[in-house]
PDB file of C-alpha atoms in Angstrom:
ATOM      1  CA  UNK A   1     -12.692  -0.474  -0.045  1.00 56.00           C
ATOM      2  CA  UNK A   2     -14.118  -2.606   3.168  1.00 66.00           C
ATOM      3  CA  UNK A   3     -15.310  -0.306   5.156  1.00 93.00           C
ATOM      4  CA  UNK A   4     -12.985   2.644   5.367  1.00 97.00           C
ATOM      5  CA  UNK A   5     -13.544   6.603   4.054  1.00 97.00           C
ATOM      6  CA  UNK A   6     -10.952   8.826   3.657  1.00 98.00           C
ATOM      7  CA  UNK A   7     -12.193  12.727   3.855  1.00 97.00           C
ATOM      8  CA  UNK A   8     -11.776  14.769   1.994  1.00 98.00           C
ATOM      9  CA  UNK A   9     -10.813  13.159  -0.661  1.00 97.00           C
ATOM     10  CA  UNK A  10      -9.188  15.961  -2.212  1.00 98.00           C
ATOM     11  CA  UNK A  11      -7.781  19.761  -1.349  1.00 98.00           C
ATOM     12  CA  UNK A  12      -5.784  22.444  -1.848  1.00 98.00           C
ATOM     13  CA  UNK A  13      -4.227  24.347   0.393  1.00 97.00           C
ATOM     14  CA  UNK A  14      -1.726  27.471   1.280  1.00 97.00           C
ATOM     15  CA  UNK A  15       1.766  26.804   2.054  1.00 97.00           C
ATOM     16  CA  UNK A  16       1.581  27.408   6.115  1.00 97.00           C
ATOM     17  CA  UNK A  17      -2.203  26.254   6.766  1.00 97.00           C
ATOM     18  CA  UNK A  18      -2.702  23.412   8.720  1.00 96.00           C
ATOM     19  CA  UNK A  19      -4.632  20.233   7.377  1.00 98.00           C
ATOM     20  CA  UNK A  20      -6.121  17.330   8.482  1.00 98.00           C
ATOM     21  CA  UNK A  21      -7.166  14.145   6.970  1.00 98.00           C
ATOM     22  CA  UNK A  22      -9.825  11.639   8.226  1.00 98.00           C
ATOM     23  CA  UNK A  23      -9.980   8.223   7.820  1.00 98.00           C
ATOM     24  CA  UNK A  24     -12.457   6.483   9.325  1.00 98.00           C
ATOM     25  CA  UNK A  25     -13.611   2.392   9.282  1.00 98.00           C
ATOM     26  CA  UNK A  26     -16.783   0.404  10.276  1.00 97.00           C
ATOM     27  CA  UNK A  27     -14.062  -3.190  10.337  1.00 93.00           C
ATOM     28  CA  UNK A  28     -13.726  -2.398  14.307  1.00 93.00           C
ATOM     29  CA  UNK A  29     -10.042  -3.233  13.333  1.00 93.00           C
ATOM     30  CA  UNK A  30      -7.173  -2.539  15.832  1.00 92.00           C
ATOM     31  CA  UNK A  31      -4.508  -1.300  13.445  1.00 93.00           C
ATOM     32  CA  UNK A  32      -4.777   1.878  11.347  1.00 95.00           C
ATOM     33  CA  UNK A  33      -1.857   3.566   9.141  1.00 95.00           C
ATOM     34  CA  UNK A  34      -0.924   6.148   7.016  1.00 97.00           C
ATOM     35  CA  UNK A  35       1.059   5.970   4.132  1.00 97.00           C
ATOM     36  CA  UNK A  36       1.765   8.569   1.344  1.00 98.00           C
ATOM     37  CA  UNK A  37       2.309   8.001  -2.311  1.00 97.00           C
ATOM     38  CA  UNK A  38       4.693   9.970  -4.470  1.00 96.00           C
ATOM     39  CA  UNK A  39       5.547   9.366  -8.726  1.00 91.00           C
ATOM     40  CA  UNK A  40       9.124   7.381  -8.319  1.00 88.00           C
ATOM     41  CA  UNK A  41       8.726   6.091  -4.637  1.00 91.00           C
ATOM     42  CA  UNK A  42       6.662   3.055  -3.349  1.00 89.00           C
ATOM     43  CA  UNK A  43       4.270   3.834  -0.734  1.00 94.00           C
ATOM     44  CA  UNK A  44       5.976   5.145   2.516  1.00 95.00           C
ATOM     45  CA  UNK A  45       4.439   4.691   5.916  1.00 94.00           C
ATOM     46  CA  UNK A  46       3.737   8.191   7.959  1.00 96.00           C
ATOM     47  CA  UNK A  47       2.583   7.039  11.460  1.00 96.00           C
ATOM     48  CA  UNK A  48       0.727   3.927  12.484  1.00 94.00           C
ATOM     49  CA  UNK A  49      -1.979   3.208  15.165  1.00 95.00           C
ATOM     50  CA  UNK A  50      -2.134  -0.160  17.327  1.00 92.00           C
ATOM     51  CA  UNK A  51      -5.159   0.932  19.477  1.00 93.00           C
ATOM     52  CA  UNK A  52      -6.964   3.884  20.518  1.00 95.00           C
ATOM     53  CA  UNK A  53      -4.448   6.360  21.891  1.00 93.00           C
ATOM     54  CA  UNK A  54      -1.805   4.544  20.417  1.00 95.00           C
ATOM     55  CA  UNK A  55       0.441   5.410  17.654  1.00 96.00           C
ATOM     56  CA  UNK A  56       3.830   5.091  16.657  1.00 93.00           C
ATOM     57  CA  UNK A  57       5.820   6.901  13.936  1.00 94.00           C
ATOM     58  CA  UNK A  58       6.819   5.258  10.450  1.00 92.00           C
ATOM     59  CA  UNK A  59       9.573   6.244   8.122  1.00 90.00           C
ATOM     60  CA  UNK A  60       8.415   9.691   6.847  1.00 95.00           C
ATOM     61  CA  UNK A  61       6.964  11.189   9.474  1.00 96.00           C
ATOM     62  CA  UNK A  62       8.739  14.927   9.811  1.00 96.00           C
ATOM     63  CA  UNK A  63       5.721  17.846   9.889  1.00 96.00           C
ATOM     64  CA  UNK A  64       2.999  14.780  10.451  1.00 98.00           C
ATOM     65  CA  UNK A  65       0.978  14.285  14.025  1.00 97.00           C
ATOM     66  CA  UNK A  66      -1.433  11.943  14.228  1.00 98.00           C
ATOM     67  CA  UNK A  67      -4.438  11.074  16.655  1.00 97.00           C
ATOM     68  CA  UNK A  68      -6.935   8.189  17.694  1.00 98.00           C
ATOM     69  CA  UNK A  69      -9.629   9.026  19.856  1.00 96.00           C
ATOM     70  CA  UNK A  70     -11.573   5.967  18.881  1.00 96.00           C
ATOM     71  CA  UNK A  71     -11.224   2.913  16.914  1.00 96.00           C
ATOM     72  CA  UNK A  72     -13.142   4.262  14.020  1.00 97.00           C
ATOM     73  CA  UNK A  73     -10.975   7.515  13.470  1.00 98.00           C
ATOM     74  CA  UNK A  74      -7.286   7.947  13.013  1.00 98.00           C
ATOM     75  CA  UNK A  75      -6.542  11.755  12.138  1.00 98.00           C
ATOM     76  CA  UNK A  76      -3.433  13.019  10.308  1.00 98.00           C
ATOM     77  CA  UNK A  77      -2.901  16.672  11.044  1.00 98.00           C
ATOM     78  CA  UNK A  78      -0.153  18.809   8.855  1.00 97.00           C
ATOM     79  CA  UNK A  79       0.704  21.347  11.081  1.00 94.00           C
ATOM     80  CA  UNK A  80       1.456  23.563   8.756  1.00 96.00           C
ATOM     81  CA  UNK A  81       1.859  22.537   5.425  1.00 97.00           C
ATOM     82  CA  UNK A  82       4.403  22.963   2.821  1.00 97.00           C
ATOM     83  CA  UNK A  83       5.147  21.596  -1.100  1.00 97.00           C
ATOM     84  CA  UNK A  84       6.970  18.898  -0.468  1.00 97.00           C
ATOM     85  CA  UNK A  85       3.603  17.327   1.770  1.00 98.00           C
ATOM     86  CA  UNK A  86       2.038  17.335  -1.762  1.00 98.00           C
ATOM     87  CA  UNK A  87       0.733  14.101  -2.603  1.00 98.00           C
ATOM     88  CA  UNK A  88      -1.879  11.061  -2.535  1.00 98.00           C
ATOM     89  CA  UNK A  89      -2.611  10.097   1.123  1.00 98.00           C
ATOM     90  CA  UNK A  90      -3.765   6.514   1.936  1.00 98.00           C
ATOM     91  CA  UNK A  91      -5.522   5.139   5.143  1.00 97.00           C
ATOM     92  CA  UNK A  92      -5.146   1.558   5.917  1.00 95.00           C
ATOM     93  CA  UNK A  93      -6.814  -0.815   8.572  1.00 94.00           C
ATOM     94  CA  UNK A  94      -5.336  -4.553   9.322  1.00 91.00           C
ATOM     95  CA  UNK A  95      -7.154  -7.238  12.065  1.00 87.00           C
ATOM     96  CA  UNK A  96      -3.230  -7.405  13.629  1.00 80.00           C
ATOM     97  CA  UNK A  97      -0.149  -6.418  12.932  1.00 74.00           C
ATOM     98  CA  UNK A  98       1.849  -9.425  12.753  1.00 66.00           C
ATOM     99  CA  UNK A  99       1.552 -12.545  11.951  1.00 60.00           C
ATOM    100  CA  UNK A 100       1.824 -15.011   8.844  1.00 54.00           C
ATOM    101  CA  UNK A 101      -0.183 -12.990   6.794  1.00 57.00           C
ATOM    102  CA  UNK A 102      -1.779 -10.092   8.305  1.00 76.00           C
ATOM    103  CA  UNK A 103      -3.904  -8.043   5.969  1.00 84.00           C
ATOM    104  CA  UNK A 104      -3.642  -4.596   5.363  1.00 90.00           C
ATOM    105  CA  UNK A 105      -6.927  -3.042   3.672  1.00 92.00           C
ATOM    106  CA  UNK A 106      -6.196   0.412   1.760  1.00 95.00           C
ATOM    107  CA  UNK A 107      -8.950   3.140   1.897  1.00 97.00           C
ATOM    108  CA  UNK A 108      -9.619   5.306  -1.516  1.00 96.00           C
ATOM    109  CA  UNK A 109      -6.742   7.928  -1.006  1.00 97.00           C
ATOM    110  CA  UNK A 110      -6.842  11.976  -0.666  1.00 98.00           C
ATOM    111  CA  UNK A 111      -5.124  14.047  -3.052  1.00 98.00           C
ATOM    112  CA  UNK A 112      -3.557  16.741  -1.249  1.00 98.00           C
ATOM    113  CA  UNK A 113      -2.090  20.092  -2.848  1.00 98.00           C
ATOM    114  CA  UNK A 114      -0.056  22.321  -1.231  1.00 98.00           C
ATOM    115  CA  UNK A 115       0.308  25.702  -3.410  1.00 96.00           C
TER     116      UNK A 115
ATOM    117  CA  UNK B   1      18.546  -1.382   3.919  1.00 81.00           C
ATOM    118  CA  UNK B   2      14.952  -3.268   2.965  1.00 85.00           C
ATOM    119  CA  UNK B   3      14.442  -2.885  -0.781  1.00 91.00           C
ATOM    120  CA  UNK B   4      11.892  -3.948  -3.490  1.00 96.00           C
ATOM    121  CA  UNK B   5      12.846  -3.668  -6.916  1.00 97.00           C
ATOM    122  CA  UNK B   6       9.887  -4.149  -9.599  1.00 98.00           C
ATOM    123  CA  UNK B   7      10.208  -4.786 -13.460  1.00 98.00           C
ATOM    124  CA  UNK B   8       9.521  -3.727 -15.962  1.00 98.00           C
ATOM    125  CA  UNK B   9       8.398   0.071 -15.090  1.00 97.00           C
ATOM    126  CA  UNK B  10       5.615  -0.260 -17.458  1.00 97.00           C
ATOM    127  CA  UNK B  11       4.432  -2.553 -20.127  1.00 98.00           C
ATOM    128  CA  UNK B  12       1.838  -2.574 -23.042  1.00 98.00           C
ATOM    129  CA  UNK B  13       0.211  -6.003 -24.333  1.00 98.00           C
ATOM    130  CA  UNK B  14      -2.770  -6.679 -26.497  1.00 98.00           C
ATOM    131  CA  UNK B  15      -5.837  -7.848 -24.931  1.00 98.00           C
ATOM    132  CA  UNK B  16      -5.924 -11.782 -24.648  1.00 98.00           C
ATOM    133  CA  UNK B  17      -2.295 -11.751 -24.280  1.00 98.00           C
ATOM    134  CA  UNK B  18      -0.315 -13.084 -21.052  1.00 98.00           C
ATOM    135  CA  UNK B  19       2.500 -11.030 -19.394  1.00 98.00           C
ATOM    136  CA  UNK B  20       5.245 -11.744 -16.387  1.00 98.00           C
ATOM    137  CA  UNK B  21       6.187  -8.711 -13.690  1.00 98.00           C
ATOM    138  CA  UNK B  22       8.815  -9.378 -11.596  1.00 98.00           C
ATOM    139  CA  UNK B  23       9.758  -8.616  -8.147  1.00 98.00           C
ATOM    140  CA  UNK B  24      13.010  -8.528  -6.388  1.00 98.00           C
ATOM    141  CA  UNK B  25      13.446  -8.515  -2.503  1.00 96.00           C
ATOM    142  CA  UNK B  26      16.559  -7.786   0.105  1.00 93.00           C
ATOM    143  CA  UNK B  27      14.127  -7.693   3.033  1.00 85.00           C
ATOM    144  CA  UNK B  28      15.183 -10.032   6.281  1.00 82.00           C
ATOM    145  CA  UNK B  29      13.856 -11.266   7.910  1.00 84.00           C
ATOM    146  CA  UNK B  30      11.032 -12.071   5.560  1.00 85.00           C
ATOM    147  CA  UNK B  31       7.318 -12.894   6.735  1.00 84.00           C
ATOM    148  CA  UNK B  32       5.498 -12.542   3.579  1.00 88.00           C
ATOM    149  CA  UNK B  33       5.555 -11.303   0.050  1.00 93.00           C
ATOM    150  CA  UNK B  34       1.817 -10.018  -1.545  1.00 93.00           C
ATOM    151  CA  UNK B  35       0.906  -8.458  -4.648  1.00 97.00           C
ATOM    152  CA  UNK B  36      -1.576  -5.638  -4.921  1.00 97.00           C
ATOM    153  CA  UNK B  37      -3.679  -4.137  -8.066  1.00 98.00           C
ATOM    154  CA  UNK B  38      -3.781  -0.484  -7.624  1.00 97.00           C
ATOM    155  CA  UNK B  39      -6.380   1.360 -10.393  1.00 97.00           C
ATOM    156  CA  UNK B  40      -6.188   4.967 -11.243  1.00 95.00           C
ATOM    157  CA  UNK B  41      -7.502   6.634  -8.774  1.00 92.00           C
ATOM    158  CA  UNK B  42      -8.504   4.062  -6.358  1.00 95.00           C
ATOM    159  CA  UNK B  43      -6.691   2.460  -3.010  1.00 96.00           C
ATOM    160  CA  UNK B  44      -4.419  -1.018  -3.505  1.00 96.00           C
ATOM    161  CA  UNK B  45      -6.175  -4.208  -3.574  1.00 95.00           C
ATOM    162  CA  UNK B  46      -4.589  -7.447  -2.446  1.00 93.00           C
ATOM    163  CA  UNK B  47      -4.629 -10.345  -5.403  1.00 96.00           C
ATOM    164  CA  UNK B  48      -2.263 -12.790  -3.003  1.00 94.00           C
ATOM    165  CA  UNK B  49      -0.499 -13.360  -0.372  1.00 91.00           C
ATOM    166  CA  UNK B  50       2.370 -15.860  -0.128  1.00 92.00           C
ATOM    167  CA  UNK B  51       4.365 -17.013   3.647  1.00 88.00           C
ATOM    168  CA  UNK B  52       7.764 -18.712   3.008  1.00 83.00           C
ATOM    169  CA  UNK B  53       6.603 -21.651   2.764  1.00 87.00           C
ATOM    170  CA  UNK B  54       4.659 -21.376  -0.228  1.00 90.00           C
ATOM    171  CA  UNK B  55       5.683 -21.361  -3.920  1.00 93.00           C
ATOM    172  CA  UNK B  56       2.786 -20.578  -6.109  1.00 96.00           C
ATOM    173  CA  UNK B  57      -0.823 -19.045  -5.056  1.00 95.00           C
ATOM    174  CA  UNK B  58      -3.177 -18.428  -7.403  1.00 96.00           C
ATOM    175  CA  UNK B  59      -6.315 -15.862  -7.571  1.00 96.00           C
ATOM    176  CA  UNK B  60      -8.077 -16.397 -10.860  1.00 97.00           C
ATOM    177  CA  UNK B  61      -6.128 -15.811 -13.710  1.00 98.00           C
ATOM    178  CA  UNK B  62      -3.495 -14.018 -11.723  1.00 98.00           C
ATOM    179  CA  UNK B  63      -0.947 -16.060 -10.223  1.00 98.00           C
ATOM    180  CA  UNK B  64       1.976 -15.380  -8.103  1.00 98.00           C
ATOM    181  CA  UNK B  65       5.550 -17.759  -7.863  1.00 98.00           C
ATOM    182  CA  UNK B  66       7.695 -16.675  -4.822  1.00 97.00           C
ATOM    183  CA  UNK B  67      11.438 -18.752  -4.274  1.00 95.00           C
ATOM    184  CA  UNK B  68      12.863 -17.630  -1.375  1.00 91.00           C
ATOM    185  CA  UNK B  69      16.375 -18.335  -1.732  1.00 92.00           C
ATOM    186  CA  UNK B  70      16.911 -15.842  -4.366  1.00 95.00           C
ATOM    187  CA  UNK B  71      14.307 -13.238  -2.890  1.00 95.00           C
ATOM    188  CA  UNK B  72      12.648 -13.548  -6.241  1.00 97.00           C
ATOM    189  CA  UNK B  73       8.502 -13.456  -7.117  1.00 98.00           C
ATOM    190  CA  UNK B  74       6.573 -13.080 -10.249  1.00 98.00           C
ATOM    191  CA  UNK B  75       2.944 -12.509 -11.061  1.00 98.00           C
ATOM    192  CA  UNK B  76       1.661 -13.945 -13.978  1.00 98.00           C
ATOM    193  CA  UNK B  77      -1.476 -12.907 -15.629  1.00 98.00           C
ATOM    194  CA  UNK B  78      -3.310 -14.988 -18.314  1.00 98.00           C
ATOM    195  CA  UNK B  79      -5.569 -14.231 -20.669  1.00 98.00           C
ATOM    196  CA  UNK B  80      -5.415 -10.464 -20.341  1.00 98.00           C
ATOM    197  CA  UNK B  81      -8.643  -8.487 -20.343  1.00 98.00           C
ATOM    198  CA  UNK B  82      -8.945  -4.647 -20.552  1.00 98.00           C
ATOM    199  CA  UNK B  83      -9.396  -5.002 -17.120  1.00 98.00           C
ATOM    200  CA  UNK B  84      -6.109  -5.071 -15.958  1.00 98.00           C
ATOM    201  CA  UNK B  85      -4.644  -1.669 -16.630  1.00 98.00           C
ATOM    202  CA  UNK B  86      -3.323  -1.114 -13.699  1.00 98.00           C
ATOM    203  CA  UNK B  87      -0.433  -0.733 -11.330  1.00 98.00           C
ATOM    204  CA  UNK B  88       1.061  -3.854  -9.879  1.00 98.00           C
ATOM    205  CA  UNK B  89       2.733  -3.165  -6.454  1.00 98.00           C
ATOM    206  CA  UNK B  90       4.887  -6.096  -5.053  1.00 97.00           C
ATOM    207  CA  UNK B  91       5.427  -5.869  -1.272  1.00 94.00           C
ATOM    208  CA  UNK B  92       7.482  -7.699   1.230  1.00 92.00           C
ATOM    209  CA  UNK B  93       6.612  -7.984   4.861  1.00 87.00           C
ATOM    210  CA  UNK B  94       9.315  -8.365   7.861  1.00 79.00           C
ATOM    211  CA  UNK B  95      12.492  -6.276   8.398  1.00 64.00           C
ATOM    212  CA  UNK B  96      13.111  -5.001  12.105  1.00 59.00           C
ATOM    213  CA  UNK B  97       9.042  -4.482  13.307  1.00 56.00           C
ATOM    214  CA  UNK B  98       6.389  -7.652  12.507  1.00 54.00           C
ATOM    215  CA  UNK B  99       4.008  -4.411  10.863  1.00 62.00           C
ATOM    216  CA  UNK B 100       6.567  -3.606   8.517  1.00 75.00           C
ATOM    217  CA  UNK B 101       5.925  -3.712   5.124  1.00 86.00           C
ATOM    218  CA  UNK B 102       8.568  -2.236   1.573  1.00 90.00           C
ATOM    219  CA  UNK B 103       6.162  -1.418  -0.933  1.00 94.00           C
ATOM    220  CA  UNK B 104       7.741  -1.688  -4.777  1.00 96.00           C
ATOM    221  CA  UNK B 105       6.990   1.292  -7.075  1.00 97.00           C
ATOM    222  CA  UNK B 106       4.945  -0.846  -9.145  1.00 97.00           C
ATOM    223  CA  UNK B 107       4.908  -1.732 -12.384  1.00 98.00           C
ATOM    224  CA  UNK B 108       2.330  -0.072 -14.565  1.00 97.00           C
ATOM    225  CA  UNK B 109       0.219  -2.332 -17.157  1.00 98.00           C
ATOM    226  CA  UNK B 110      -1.263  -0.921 -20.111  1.00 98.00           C
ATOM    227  CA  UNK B 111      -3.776  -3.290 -21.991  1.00 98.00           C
ATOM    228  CA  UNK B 112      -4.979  -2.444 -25.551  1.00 98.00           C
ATOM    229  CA  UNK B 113      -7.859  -3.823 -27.738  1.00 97.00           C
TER     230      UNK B 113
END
């Protein structure tokens, strides 16, 4: 999974609690994401980092905050979580984020469950 | 709107047997098309990679046909093994940011002895 861990890598929560996901990478890459996956959808991007304090937000990323204090860690925080947030969480890491054919590396995924 | 459409859903084939998934695209502007392997329980791996430019890239017994001007790509796998139970995830890079990438829903692949 080149160099990225994804903690925990599964939970359960109460509807209301807050959560929050690590994913952390020993690639010294530049660009980390998060993406969710859901039965019947393709994987959707949450928020996306392009250096350390710098993030941007993706295409599903109501009740999500995110946070990169170094280039190793990139944090997703549910603020307070609710049923619809169940589902598999993926971390990603790429060298750049453009180019011919930038790489994007997928970590091992958390299964979240909101009850 | 930036779409990926995948076929079949799922498929079944006996071991040794070769199978076609297919991929269709309405992303623009296009960068790049991959396909990933995605096992049960595990993160997506890339198999290839293909630019405009290209037509066919191969990574063992996969191998992956892109033709840009009708936003079609196929990945071919030979000689099935047991092995490749799996999802296959077609995704298309480009749309309005560089980082972009539409992810498929995959198509799932079932191989029996």
């Amino acid at each position: 999974d080149a160099g990225i861990t994804q903690s925990p890598r599964h939970k359960v929560t109460e509807t209301g609690t807050p959560v929050t996901l690590r994913c952390h990478q020993t690639e010294n890459h530049r660009y980390m994401y998060w993406y969710r996956q859901d039965p019947g959808h393709g994987l959707r991007l949450i928020h996306y980092s392009y250096g350390v304090k710098d993030t941007d937000k993706g295409e599903v990323s109501d009740g999500y905050s995110v946070s990169r204090s170094k280039t190793e860690d990139f944090l997703l925080t549910l603020e307070s979580a609710t049923s619809s947030q169940t589902s598999v969480y993926f971390c990603a890491i790429s060298e750049s984020g453009s180019g011919r054919a930038y790489e994007q590396y997928f970590g091992p995924g958390t299964r979240l469950t909101v009850t | 709107k930036n779409q990926v459409e995948q076929s079949p859903q799922s498929l079944i084939i006996l071991e040794g047997k070769n199978c076609t998934l297919q991929c269709n695209y309405t992303v623009s502007p296009f960068s790049n098309l991959r396909w990933y392997k995605q096992d049960t329980g595990r993160g997506p791996v890339s198999l290839t990679i293909m630019t405009f430019s290209e037509n066919t890239k191969s990574n063992g017994r996969y191998t992956a046909t892109l033709d840009a001007d009708t936003k079609q790509s196929s990945l071919h796998i030979t000689a099935s093994q047991l092995s490749d139970s799996a999802s296959y995830i077609c995704v298309v890079s480009g749309g309005a940011g560089s980082y972009q990438l539409t992810f498929g829903k995959g198509t799932k692949l079932s191989v029996i002895p």
